Tab-separated table of C-alpha atoms in Angstrom:
chain	number	residue	atom	x	y	z
A	1	UNK	CA	-0.043	-0.131	-0.178
A	2	UNK	CA	1.066	3.506	-0.811
A	3	UNK	CA	2.430	5.928	1.926
A	4	UNK	CA	0.274	8.515	1.970
A	5	UNK	CA	0.230	11.254	5.122
A	6	UNK	CA	-2.606	13.599	3.922
A	7	UNK	CA	-5.056	13.474	1.187
A	8	UNK	CA	-7.694	16.020	-0.364
A	9	UNK	CA	-10.590	14.782	-2.305
A	10	UNK	CA	-12.908	16.800	-3.864
A	11	UNK	CA	-16.466	15.395	-4.655
A	12	UNK	CA	-15.334	13.213	-1.407
A	13	UNK	CA	-18.538	13.051	-0.017
A	14	UNK	CA	-19.606	9.997	-2.012
A	15	UNK	CA	-19.167	7.762	-4.383
A	16	UNK	CA	-15.509	7.077	-6.039
A	17	UNK	CA	-14.284	10.146	-3.891
A	18	UNK	CA	-15.401	8.960	-0.578
A	19	UNK	CA	-14.008	5.339	-1.029
A	20	UNK	CA	-10.702	6.242	-2.322
A	21	UNK	CA	-10.295	8.146	0.727
A	22	UNK	CA	-11.100	5.046	2.719
A	23	UNK	CA	-8.115	3.173	0.894
A	24	UNK	CA	-5.951	6.137	1.594
A	25	UNK	CA	-7.028	6.265	5.338
A	26	UNK	CA	-6.279	2.856	5.545
A	27	UNK	CA	-2.720	3.702	4.174
A	28	UNK	CA	-1.842	6.041	6.958
A	29	UNK	CA	-3.548	9.366	5.354
A	30	UNK	CA	-4.931	12.301	7.261
A	31	UNK	CA	-7.795	13.496	4.939
A	32	UNK	CA	-9.669	16.534	3.570
A	33	UNK	CA	-13.026	16.050	1.966
A	34	UNK	CA	-14.406	18.990	0.174
A	35	UNK	CA	-17.848	19.170	-1.428
A	36	UNK	CA	-21.009	21.328	-1.603
A	37	UNK	CA	-23.240	19.453	0.769
A	38	UNK	CA	-22.246	19.953	4.340
A	39	UNK	CA	-24.225	17.309	5.589
A	40	UNK	CA	-23.392	14.487	3.024
A	41	UNK	CA	-19.899	15.642	4.406
A	42	UNK	CA	-20.091	15.106	7.933
A	43	UNK	CA	-22.231	11.770	7.442
A	44	UNK	CA	-19.064	10.638	5.109
A	45	UNK	CA	-16.678	12.102	7.609
A	46	UNK	CA	-18.221	10.244	10.448
A	47	UNK	CA	-17.797	6.660	8.468
A	48	UNK	CA	-14.287	7.367	7.893
A	49	UNK	CA	-13.741	8.055	11.456
A	50	UNK	CA	-15.172	5.147	12.413
A	51	UNK	CA	-13.222	3.219	10.237
A	52	UNK	CA	-9.657	4.872	11.022
A	53	UNK	CA	-10.648	6.273	14.335
A	54	UNK	CA	-6.510	7.408	14.501
A	55	UNK	CA	-6.504	9.459	11.872
A	56	UNK	CA	-7.995	13.247	11.113
A	57	UNK	CA	-10.650	13.881	8.893
A	58	UNK	CA	-11.165	18.109	7.790
A	59	UNK	CA	-14.346	18.441	6.234
A	60	UNK	CA	-14.764	21.727	3.962
A	61	UNK	CA	-17.823	22.964	2.397
A	62	UNK	CA	-16.816	24.529	-1.158
A	63	UNK	CA	-18.165	24.696	-4.800
A	64	UNK	CA	-15.485	23.426	-6.848
A	65	UNK	CA	-16.452	25.712	-9.803
A	66	UNK	CA	-15.861	29.108	-7.965
A	67	UNK	CA	-12.251	29.695	-7.807
A	68	UNK	CA	-12.212	32.052	-4.711
A	69	UNK	CA	-14.035	29.259	-2.849
A	70	UNK	CA	-11.901	26.122	-3.707
A	71	UNK	CA	-8.661	28.173	-3.529
A	72	UNK	CA	-9.644	29.216	0.164
A	73	UNK	CA	-10.508	25.545	0.829
A	74	UNK	CA	-7.420	24.212	-0.257
A	75	UNK	CA	-5.132	26.893	1.576
A	76	UNK	CA	-7.411	25.992	5.007
A	77	UNK	CA	-6.736	22.351	4.334
A	78	UNK	CA	-3.050	22.657	3.673
A	79	UNK	CA	-2.685	25.125	6.460
A	80	UNK	CA	-4.201	22.600	8.973
A	81	UNK	CA	-3.301	19.243	7.684
A	82	UNK	CA	-0.063	20.410	5.524
A	83	UNK	CA	0.541	20.077	1.845
A	84	UNK	CA	-1.262	17.180	0.597
A	85	UNK	CA	0.834	13.992	-0.783
A	86	UNK	CA	-2.175	13.063	-2.947
A	87	UNK	CA	-5.006	15.559	-4.523
A	88	UNK	CA	-7.777	13.424	-6.033
A	89	UNK	CA	-10.269	15.670	-8.206
A	90	UNK	CA	-13.434	13.152	-8.071
A	91	UNK	CA	-15.935	16.428	-8.277
A	92	UNK	CA	-18.175	16.285	-11.207
A	93	UNK	CA	-21.557	16.343	-12.802
A	94	UNK	CA	-23.096	15.212	-15.788
A	95	UNK	CA	-26.484	16.460	-17.347
A	96	UNK	CA	-27.243	13.982	-20.337
A	97	UNK	CA	-29.616	14.657	-22.896
A	98	UNK	CA	-30.511	15.521	-26.189
A	99	UNK	CA	-27.892	18.246	-27.651
A	100	UNK	CA	-30.930	19.849	-29.640
A	101	UNK	CA	-32.845	20.350	-26.301
A	102	UNK	CA	-30.154	21.367	-23.655
A	103	UNK	CA	-29.824	24.815	-23.138
A	104	UNK	CA	-26.499	26.557	-23.177
A	105	UNK	CA	-26.281	27.043	-19.680
A	106	UNK	CA	-25.646	23.272	-19.191
A	107	UNK	CA	-22.795	23.091	-21.220
A	108	UNK	CA	-21.813	26.007	-19.465
A	109	UNK	CA	-22.268	24.953	-16.161
A	110	UNK	CA	-20.658	21.057	-17.066
A	111	UNK	CA	-17.715	22.606	-18.090
A	112	UNK	CA	-17.299	25.144	-14.881
A	113	UNK	CA	-17.453	22.110	-12.790
A	114	UNK	CA	-15.825	19.128	-14.324
A	115	UNK	CA	-13.056	21.356	-15.859
A	116	UNK	CA	-12.304	24.198	-14.531
A	117	UNK	CA	-13.301	22.931	-11.006
A	118	UNK	CA	-10.204	20.803	-11.631
A	119	UNK	CA	-8.165	23.353	-12.896
A	120	UNK	CA	-8.567	25.859	-10.038
A	121	UNK	CA	-8.087	22.880	-7.609
A	122	UNK	CA	-4.965	21.655	-9.274
A	123	UNK	CA	-3.441	25.579	-9.447
A	124	UNK	CA	-3.809	26.120	-6.044
A	125	UNK	CA	-2.186	22.950	-4.721
A	126	UNK	CA	0.572	22.213	-7.249
A	127	UNK	CA	2.878	25.293	-6.065
A	128	UNK	CA	3.032	23.726	-2.707
A	129	UNK	CA	3.681	20.258	-4.027
A	130	UNK	CA	6.660	21.552	-6.493
A	131	UNK	CA	7.946	23.741	-3.385
A	132	UNK	CA	8.218	20.248	-1.257
A	133	UNK	CA	9.397	18.403	-4.418
A	134	UNK	CA	6.851	15.586	-4.498
A	135	UNK	CA	3.063	14.964	-5.049
A	136	UNK	CA	0.480	13.274	-6.895
A	137	UNK	CA	-2.531	14.545	-8.791
A	138	UNK	CA	-5.319	12.529	-9.583
A	139	UNK	CA	-7.840	13.757	-12.403
A	140	UNK	CA	-10.926	11.391	-12.641
A	141	UNK	CA	-12.239	11.713	-15.951
A	142	UNK	CA	-14.200	9.192	-17.668
A	143	UNK	CA	-15.003	6.786	-20.283
A	144	UNK	CA	-16.760	9.400	-21.910
A	145	UNK	CA	-13.626	11.256	-21.714
A	146	UNK	CA	-11.998	8.535	-24.217
A	147	UNK	CA	-14.826	8.474	-26.607
A	148	UNK	CA	-17.755	11.283	-27.427
A	149	UNK	CA	-21.087	9.452	-26.676
A	150	UNK	CA	-24.513	9.570	-27.753
A	151	UNK	CA	-26.423	11.898	-25.170
A	152	UNK	CA	-23.647	13.613	-23.280
A	153	UNK	CA	-22.790	16.615	-25.631
A	154	UNK	CA	-22.087	18.771	-22.641
A	155	UNK	CA	-20.269	15.683	-20.418
A	156	UNK	CA	-17.670	14.447	-22.604
A	157	UNK	CA	-16.098	17.928	-24.034
A	158	UNK	CA	-15.410	18.623	-20.253
A	159	UNK	CA	-14.165	15.049	-19.364
A	160	UNK	CA	-11.802	15.167	-22.761
A	161	UNK	CA	-10.416	18.540	-21.465
A	162	UNK	CA	-9.348	16.842	-18.427
A	163	UNK	CA	-7.644	14.332	-20.199
A	164	UNK	CA	-5.796	17.446	-22.235
A	165	UNK	CA	-4.657	18.975	-18.849
A	166	UNK	CA	-3.474	15.819	-17.373
A	167	UNK	CA	-1.609	15.212	-20.811
A	168	UNK	CA	-0.022	18.449	-20.431
A	169	UNK	CA	0.900	18.804	-17.030
A	170	UNK	CA	2.448	15.125	-17.064
A	171	UNK	CA	5.761	16.018	-19.265
A	172	UNK	CA	5.617	19.539	-17.377
A	173	UNK	CA	5.439	18.664	-13.734
A	174	UNK	CA	7.579	15.401	-13.926
A	175	UNK	CA	10.947	17.031	-13.699
A	176	UNK	CA	9.511	18.643	-10.572
A	177	UNK	CA	8.579	15.999	-8.620
A	178	UNK	CA	4.639	15.850	-9.595
A	179	UNK	CA	3.210	12.628	-10.647
A	180	UNK	CA	-0.123	12.972	-12.932
A	181	UNK	CA	-2.490	10.551	-13.049
A	182	UNK	CA	-6.101	10.339	-15.258
A	183	UNK	CA	-8.411	7.873	-14.475
A	184	UNK	CA	-11.279	6.769	-17.352
A	185	UNK	CA	-13.992	4.741	-15.125
A	186	UNK	CA	-17.246	3.259	-16.966
A	187	UNK	CA	-20.575	3.943	-15.394
A	188	UNK	CA	-20.477	3.414	-11.572
A	189	UNK	CA	-23.621	3.133	-8.966
A	190	UNK	CA	-22.889	6.535	-7.569
A	191	UNK	CA	-25.261	9.215	-6.651
A	192	UNK	CA	-24.164	10.963	-9.749
A	193	UNK	CA	-25.103	8.092	-11.801
A	194	UNK	CA	-28.644	7.950	-10.021
A	195	UNK	CA	-29.195	11.594	-10.966
A	196	UNK	CA	-27.805	11.141	-14.356
A	197	UNK	CA	-30.079	8.375	-14.945
A	198	UNK	CA	-33.111	10.890	-14.520
A	199	UNK	CA	-32.670	12.289	-17.728
A	200	UNK	CA	-30.534	10.042	-19.926
A	201	UNK	CA	-31.596	9.465	-23.544
A	202	UNK	CA	-32.662	5.600	-23.693
A	203	UNK	CA	-30.348	5.231	-26.549
A	204	UNK	CA	-27.578	6.380	-24.494
A	205	UNK	CA	-28.482	4.093	-21.477
A	206	UNK	CA	-28.331	1.452	-24.262
A	207	UNK	CA	-25.028	2.358	-25.404
A	208	UNK	CA	-23.389	2.678	-21.832
A	209	UNK	CA	-24.715	-0.710	-20.444
A	210	UNK	CA	-22.193	-2.072	-22.887
A	211	UNK	CA	-19.370	-1.735	-20.454
A	212	UNK	CA	-21.422	-2.509	-17.434
A	213	UNK	CA	-21.873	-0.513	-13.975
A	214	UNK	CA	-19.099	-0.875	-11.645
A	215	UNK	CA	-18.922	-0.224	-7.618
A	216	UNK	CA	-17.074	2.729	-6.510
A	217	UNK	CA	-14.957	0.256	-4.351
A	218	UNK	CA	-13.818	-1.206	-7.093
A	219	UNK	CA	-13.117	1.631	-9.078
A	220	UNK	CA	-11.128	2.979	-5.993
A	221	UNK	CA	-9.078	0.083	-5.720
A	222	UNK	CA	-8.273	0.183	-9.420
A	223	UNK	CA	-7.041	3.873	-8.908
A	224	UNK	CA	-4.678	2.632	-5.688
A	225	UNK	CA	-3.284	-0.278	-7.982
A	226	UNK	CA	-2.585	1.863	-10.999
A	227	UNK	CA	-0.721	4.799	-8.647
A	228	UNK	CA	1.373	1.629	-6.890
A	229	UNK	CA	2.357	0.522	-10.142
A	230	UNK	CA	3.064	4.167	-11.642
A	231	UNK	CA	0.230	4.360	-14.321
A	232	UNK	CA	-0.377	7.551	-16.023
A	233	UNK	CA	-3.551	6.389	-17.490
A	234	UNK	CA	-5.686	4.454	-15.329
A	235	UNK	CA	-8.092	2.411	-16.993
A	236	UNK	CA	-10.664	0.045	-14.707
A	237	UNK	CA	-11.652	-2.895	-16.932
A	238	UNK	CA	-11.075	-4.533	-20.087
A	239	UNK	CA	-13.512	-2.166	-22.066
A	240	UNK	CA	-11.683	0.925	-20.828
A	241	UNK	CA	-8.372	-0.622	-21.149
A	242	UNK	CA	-8.954	-1.445	-24.969
A	243	UNK	CA	-10.719	2.000	-25.831
A	244	UNK	CA	-7.617	3.775	-24.134
A	245	UNK	CA	-5.103	2.096	-26.263
A	246	UNK	CA	-6.950	1.421	-29.436
A	247	UNK	CA	-8.995	4.353	-29.628
A	248	UNK	CA	-8.158	5.281	-33.395
A	249	UNK	CA	-8.479	1.466	-34.492
A	250	UNK	CA	-11.540	0.451	-32.507
A	251	UNK	CA	-14.115	4.100	-32.853
A	252	UNK	CA	-15.210	3.137	-36.714
A	253	UNK	CA	-16.210	-0.237	-35.800
A	254	UNK	CA	-17.510	1.199	-32.147
A	255	UNK	CA	-19.598	4.238	-34.029
A	256	UNK	CA	-21.059	1.414	-36.438
A	257	UNK	CA	-22.574	-0.918	-33.421
A	258	UNK	CA	-23.650	2.100	-31.400
A	259	UNK	CA	-25.437	3.657	-34.555
A	260	UNK	CA	-27.237	0.166	-34.838
A	261	UNK	CA	-28.197	0.443	-31.158
A	262	UNK	CA	-29.658	4.079	-31.420
A	263	UNK	CA	-31.745	3.071	-34.631
A	264	UNK	CA	-33.175	-0.187	-32.945
A	265	UNK	CA	-34.113	2.333	-29.797
A	266	UNK	CA	-35.561	4.803	-32.638
A	267	UNK	CA	-37.770	1.966	-33.969
A	268	UNK	CA	-39.151	1.169	-30.689
A	269	UNK	CA	-40.212	4.391	-30.123
A	270	UNK	CA	-41.988	5.234	-33.387
């Protein structure tokens, strides 16, 4: 198990973020959880404290899309628990739907949270990591960040942006002692997924079902294993692994297959 003294996790009140926090605590880390909902944060903190009562859990309420809020939360965390060994960017939103029906504000909000929220967090913490000479940043992208998917016209671009940020930072920060990892999970049984399913078009449900639904604890374990192996791209499951490695080769076939699924759903709703 990797040695971590302090880990900061945005979106850490549930899902992949919370399960990753549990594994980091078991590895000896004090944890800072940052999210928007104070009640959910306190519930998560009690769960973590019960799991590892000897470790410290700090909860901070902040909206990652508000630069001043998230910068203040990051500085508060670092002042109280020290520069983190690892920063996990798990905060994110998804509002699937038909492109022609989605207002522009959905695209703007999705990018504000998923991309700029990550950027603000990284920008606040990485200079402190560089000053210390070590640190790890984990960006949680998505399978939809490897291939644009039907119904995810707002979500996929925001997750593609995280991939671009990770790839750009990897080489630039490596000589400074900072490791970057980007994670491409398939659909995962989280509160976010349940919210997504309220507006997810049937065509999108059919397409995303091809990779199955993962448990958040399994994704968290894949993240920690990937970090221990020094992986840059962490791809839980064979589907994400193949898509990451062979995207240019397999995307024509996938598009053909997905088009057939969409046509089938369309016929059913005529």
